[in-house]
Coordinates of N, CA, C and O in Angstrom, one line a residue:
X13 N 0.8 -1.2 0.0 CA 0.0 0.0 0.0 C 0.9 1.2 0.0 O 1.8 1.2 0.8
X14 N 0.9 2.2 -0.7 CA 1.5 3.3 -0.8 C 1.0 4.3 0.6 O -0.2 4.4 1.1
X15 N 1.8 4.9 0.8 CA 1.9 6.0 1.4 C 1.1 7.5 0.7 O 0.9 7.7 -0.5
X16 N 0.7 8.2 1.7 CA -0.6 9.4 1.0 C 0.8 10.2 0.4 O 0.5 10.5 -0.8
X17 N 1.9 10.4 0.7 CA 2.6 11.2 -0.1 C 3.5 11.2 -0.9 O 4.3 12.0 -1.4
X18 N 3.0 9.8 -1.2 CA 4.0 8.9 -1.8 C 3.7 9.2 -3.9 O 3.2 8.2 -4.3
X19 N 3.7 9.9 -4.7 CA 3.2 10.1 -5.7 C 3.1 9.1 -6.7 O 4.2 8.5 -6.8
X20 N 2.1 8.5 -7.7 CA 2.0 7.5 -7.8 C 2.8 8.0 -9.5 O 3.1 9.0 -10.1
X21 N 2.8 6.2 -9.8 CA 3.8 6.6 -11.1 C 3.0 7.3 -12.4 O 1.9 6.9 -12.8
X22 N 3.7 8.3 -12.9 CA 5.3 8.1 -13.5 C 6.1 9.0 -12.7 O 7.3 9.3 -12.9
X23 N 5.0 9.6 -11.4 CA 5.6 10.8 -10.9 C 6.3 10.6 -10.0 O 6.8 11.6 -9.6
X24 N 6.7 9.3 -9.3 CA 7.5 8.6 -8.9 C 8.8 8.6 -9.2 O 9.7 8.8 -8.4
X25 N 8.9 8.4 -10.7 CA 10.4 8.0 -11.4 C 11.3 9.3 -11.4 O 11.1 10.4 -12.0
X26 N 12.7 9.0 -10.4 CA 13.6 10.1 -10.4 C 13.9 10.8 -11.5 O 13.8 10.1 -12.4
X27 N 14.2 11.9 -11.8 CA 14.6 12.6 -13.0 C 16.5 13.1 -12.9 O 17.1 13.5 -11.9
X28 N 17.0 13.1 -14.0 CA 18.2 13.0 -13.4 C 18.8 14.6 -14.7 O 18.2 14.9 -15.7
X29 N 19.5 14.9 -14.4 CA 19.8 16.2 -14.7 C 20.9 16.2 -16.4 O 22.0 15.8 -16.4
X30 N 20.4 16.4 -17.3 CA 20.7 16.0 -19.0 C 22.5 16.6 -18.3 O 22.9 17.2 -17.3
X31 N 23.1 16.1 -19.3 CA 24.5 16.7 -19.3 C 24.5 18.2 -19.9 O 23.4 18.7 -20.3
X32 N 26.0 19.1 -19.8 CA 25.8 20.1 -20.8 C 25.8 19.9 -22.3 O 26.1 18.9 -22.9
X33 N 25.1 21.2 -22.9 CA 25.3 20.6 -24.4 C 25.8 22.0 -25.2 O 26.0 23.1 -24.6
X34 N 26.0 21.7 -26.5 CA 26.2 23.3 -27.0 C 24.9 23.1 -27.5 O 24.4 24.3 -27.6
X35 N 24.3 22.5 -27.9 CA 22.6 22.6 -28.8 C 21.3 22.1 -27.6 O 20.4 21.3 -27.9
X36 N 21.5 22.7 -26.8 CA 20.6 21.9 -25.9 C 18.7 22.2 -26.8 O 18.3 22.9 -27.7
X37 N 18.0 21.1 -25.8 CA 17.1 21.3 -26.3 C 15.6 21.6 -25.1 O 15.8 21.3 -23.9
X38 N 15.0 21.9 -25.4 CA 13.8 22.2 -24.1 C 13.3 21.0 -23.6 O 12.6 21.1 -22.6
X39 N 13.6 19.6 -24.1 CA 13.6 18.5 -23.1 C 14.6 18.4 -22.2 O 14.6 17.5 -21.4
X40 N 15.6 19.1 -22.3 CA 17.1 19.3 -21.6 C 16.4 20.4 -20.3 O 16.4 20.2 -19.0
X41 N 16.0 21.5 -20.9 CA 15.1 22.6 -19.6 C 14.2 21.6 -19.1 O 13.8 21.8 -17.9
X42 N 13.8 20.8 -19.8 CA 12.7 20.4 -18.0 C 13.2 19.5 -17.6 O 12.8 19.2 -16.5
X43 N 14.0 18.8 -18.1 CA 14.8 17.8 -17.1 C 15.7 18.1 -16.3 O 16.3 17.3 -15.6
X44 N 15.8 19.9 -16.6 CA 16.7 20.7 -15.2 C 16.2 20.8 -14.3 O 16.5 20.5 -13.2
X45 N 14.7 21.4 -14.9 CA 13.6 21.6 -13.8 C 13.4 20.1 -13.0 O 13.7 19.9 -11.8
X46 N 12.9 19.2 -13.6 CA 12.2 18.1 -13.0 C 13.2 17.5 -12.0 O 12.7 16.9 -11.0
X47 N 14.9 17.6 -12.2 CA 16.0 17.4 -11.5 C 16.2 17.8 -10.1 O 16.8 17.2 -9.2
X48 N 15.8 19.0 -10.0 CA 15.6 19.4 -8.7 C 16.9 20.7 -9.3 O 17.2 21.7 -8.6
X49 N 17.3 20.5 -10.3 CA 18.6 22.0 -10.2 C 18.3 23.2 -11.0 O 18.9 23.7 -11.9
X50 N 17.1 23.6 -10.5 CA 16.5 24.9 -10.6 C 16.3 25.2 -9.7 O 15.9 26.4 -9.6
X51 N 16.3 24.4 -8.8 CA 15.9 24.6 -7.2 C 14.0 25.1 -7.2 O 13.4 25.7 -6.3
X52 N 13.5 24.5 -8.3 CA 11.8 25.4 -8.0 C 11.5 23.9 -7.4 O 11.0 24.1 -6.3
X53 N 11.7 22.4 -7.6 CA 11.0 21.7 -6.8 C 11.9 20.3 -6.5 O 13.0 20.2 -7.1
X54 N 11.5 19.1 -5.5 CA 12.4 18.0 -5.5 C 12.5 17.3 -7.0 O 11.8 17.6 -8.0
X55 N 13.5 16.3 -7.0 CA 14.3 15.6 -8.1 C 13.0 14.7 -7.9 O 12.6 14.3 -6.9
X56 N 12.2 14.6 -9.2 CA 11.0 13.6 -9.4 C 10.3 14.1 -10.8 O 10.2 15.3 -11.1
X57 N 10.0 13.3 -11.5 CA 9.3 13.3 -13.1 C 8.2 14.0 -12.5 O 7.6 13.6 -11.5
X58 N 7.8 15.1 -13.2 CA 6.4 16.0 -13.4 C 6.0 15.8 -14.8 O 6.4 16.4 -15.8
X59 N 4.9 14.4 -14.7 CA 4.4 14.5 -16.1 C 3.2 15.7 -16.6 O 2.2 16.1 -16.1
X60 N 3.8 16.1 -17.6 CA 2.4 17.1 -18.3 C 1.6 17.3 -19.3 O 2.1 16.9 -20.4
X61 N 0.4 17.9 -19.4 CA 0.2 17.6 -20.4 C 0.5 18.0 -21.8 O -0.2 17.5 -22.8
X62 N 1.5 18.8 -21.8 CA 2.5 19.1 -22.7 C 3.8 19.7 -22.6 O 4.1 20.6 -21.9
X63 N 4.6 19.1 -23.4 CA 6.3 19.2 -22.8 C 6.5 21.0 -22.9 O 5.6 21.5 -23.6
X64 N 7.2 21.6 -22.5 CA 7.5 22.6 -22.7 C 8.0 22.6 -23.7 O 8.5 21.6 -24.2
X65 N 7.9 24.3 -24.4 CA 8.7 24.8 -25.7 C 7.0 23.9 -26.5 O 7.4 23.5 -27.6
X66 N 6.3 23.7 -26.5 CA 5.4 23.1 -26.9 C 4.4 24.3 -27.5 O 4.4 24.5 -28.7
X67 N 3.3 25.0 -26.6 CA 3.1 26.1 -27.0 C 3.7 27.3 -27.8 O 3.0 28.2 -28.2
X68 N 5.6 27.3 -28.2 CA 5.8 27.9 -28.8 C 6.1 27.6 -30.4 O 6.4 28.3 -31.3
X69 N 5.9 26.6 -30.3 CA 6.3 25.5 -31.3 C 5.1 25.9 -32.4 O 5.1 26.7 -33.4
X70 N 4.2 25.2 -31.9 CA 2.6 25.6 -32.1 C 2.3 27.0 -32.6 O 1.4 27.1 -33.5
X71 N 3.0 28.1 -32.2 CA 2.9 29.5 -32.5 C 3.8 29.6 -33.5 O 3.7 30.5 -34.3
X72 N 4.6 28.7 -33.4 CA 5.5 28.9 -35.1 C 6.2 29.8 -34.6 O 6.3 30.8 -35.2
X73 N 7.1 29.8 -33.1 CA 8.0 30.2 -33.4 C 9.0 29.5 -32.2 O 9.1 30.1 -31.1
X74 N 9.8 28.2 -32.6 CA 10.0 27.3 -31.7 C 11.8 28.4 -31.0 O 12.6 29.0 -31.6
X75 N 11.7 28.0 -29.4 CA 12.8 28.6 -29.2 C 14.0 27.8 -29.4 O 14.0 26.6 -29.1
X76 N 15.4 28.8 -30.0 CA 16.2 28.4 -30.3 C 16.9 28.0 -29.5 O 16.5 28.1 -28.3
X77 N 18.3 27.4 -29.8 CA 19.1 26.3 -28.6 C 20.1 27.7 -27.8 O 20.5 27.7 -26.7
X78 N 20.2 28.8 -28.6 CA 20.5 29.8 -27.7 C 19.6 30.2 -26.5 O 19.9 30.1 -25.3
X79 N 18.2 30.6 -27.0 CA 17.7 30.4 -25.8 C 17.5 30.0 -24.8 O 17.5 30.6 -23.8
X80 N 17.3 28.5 -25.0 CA 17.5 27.7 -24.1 C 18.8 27.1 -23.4 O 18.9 26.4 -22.4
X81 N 19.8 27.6 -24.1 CA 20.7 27.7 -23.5 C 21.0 29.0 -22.5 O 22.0 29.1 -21.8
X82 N 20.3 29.8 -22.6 CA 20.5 31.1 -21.8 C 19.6 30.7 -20.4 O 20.0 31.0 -19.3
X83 N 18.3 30.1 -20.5 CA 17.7 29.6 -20.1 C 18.1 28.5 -18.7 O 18.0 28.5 -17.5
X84 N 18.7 27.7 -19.6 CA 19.6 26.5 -18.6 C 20.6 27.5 -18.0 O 20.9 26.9 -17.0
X85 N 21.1 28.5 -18.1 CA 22.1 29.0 -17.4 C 21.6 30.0 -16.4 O 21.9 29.6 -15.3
X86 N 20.9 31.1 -16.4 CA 20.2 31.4 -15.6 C 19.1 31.2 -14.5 O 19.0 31.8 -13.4
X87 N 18.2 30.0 -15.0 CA 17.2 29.0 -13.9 C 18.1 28.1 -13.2 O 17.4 27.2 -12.9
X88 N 19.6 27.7 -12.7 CA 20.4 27.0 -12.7 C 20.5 27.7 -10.8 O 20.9 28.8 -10.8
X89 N 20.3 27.1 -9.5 CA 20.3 27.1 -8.8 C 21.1 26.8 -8.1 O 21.3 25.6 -8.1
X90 N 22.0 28.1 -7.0 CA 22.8 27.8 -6.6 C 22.5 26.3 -5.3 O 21.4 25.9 -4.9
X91 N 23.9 25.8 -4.9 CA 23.6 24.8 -4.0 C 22.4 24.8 -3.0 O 21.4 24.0 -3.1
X92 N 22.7 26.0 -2.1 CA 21.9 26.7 -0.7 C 20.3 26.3 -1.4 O 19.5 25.6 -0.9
X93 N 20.2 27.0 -2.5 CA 18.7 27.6 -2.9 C 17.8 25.4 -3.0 O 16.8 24.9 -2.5
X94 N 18.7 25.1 -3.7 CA 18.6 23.5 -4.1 C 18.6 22.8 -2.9 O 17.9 21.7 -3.1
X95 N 19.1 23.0 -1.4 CA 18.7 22.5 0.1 C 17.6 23.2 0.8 O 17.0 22.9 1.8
X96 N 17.5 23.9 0.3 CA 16.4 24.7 0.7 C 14.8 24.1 0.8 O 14.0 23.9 1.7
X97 N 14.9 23.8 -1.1 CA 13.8 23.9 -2.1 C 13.1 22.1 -1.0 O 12.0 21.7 -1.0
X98 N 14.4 21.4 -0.4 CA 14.0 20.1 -0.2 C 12.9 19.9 1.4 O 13.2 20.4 2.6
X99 N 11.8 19.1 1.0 CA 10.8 20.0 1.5 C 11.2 19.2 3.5 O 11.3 19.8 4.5
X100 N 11.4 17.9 3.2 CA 12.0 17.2 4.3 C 13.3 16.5 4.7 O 13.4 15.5 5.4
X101 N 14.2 17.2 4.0 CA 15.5 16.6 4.3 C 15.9 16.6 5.7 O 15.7 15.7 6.6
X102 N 16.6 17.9 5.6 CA 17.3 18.4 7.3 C 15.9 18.7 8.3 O 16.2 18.8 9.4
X103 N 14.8 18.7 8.0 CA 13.9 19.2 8.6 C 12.2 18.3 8.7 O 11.1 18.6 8.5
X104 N 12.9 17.2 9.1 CA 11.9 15.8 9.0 C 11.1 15.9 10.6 O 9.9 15.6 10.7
X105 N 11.7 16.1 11.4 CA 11.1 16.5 12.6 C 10.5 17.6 12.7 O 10.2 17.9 13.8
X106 N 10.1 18.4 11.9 CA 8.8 19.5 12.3 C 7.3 18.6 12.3 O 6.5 18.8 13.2
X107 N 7.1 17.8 11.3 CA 5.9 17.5 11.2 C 5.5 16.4 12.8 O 4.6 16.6 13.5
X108 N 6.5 15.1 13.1 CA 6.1 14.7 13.8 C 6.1 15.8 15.5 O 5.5 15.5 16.5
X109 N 7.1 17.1 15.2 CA 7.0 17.5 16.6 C 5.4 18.6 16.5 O 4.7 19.1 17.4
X110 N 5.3 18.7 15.5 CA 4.0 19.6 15.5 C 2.7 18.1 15.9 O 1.8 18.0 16.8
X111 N 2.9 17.4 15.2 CA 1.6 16.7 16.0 C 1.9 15.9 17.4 O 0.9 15.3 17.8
X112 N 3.1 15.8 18.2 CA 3.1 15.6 19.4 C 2.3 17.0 20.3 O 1.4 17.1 21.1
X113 N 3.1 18.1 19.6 CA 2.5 19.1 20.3 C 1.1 19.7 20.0 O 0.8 20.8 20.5
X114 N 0.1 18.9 19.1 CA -1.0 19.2 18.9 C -2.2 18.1 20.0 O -3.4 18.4 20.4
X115 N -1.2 16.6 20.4 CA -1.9 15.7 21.1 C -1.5 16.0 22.5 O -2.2 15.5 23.3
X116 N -0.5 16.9 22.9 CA 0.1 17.6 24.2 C -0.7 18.0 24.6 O -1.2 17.3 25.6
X117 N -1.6 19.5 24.1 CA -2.1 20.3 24.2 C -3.6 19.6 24.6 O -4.5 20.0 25.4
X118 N -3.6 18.5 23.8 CA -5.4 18.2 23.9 C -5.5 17.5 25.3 O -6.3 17.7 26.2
X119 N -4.1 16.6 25.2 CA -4.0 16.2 27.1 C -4.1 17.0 27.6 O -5.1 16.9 28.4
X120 N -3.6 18.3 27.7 CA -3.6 18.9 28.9 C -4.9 20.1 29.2 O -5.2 20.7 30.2
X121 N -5.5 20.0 28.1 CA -7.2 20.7 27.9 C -7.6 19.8 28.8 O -7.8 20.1 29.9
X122 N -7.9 18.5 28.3 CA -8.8 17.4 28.6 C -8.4 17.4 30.1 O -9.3 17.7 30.8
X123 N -7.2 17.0 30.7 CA -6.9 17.1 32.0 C -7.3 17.9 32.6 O -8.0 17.6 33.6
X124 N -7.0 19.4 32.2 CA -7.9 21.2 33.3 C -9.3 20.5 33.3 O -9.9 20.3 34.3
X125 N -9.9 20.0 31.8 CA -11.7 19.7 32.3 C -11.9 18.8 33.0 O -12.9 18.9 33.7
X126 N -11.0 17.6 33.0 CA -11.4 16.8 33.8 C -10.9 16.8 35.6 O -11.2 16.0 36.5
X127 N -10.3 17.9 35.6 CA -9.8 18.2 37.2 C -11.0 19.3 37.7 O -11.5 19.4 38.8
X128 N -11.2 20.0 36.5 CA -11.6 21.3 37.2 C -13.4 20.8 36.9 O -14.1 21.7 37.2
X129 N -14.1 19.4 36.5 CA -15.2 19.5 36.8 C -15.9 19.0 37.9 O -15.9 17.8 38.0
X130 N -16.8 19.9 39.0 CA -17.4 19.6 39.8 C -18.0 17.4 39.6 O -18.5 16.8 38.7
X131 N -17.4 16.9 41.1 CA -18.1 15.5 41.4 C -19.5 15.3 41.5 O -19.9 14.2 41.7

């Protein structure tokens, strides 16, 4: 049984980051993005319903590998920004200390009412 946050496939399958190219191509930009080294989200396939550079393609005016090479170079996320972006790495214990401290609190409600009501 999968886990609720567990994404089911293809959104599952790691995405791993294209090499450099001198002709890159806009399957190369989302495989930066989907890599995790743009730092916008974790290393995991975001399937869609259409690849990027798609819409411009369609408009007849497909972007060139300069582009996208300017592209890959500027969306390109320093280290920091890329530890950051990671939603539970270094910071795996907020969620279980927030619901200790959410069942804390209910003990100790429940406890004042059950001290403080008249026998």
């Amino acid at each position: 049984m999968f886990r609720s946050e567990d994404p089911p496939p293809p959104a599952g399958l790691p995405a791993h980051s294209p090499p450099p190219s001198d002709r890159p191509t806009s399957a190369m930009l989302k495989a930066d993005i989907d890599s995790g080294a743009t730092g916008d989200k974790v290393c995991h396939y975001d399937p869609g319903m259409a690849q990027l550079g798609t819409c411009d393609e369609a408009a007849g005016t497909p972007p060139t590998p300069e582009r996208i090479a300017l592209a890959r170079r500027t969306e390109a996320a320093t280290p920091a920004v890329r530890a950051a972006a990671d939603p539970q790495g270094r910071r795996a214990w907020v969620l279980p200390a927030f619901v200790a401290f959410v069942a804390m609190a209910a003990l100790i409600i429940a406890g004042a009412l059950w001290l403080g009501s008249p026998v």
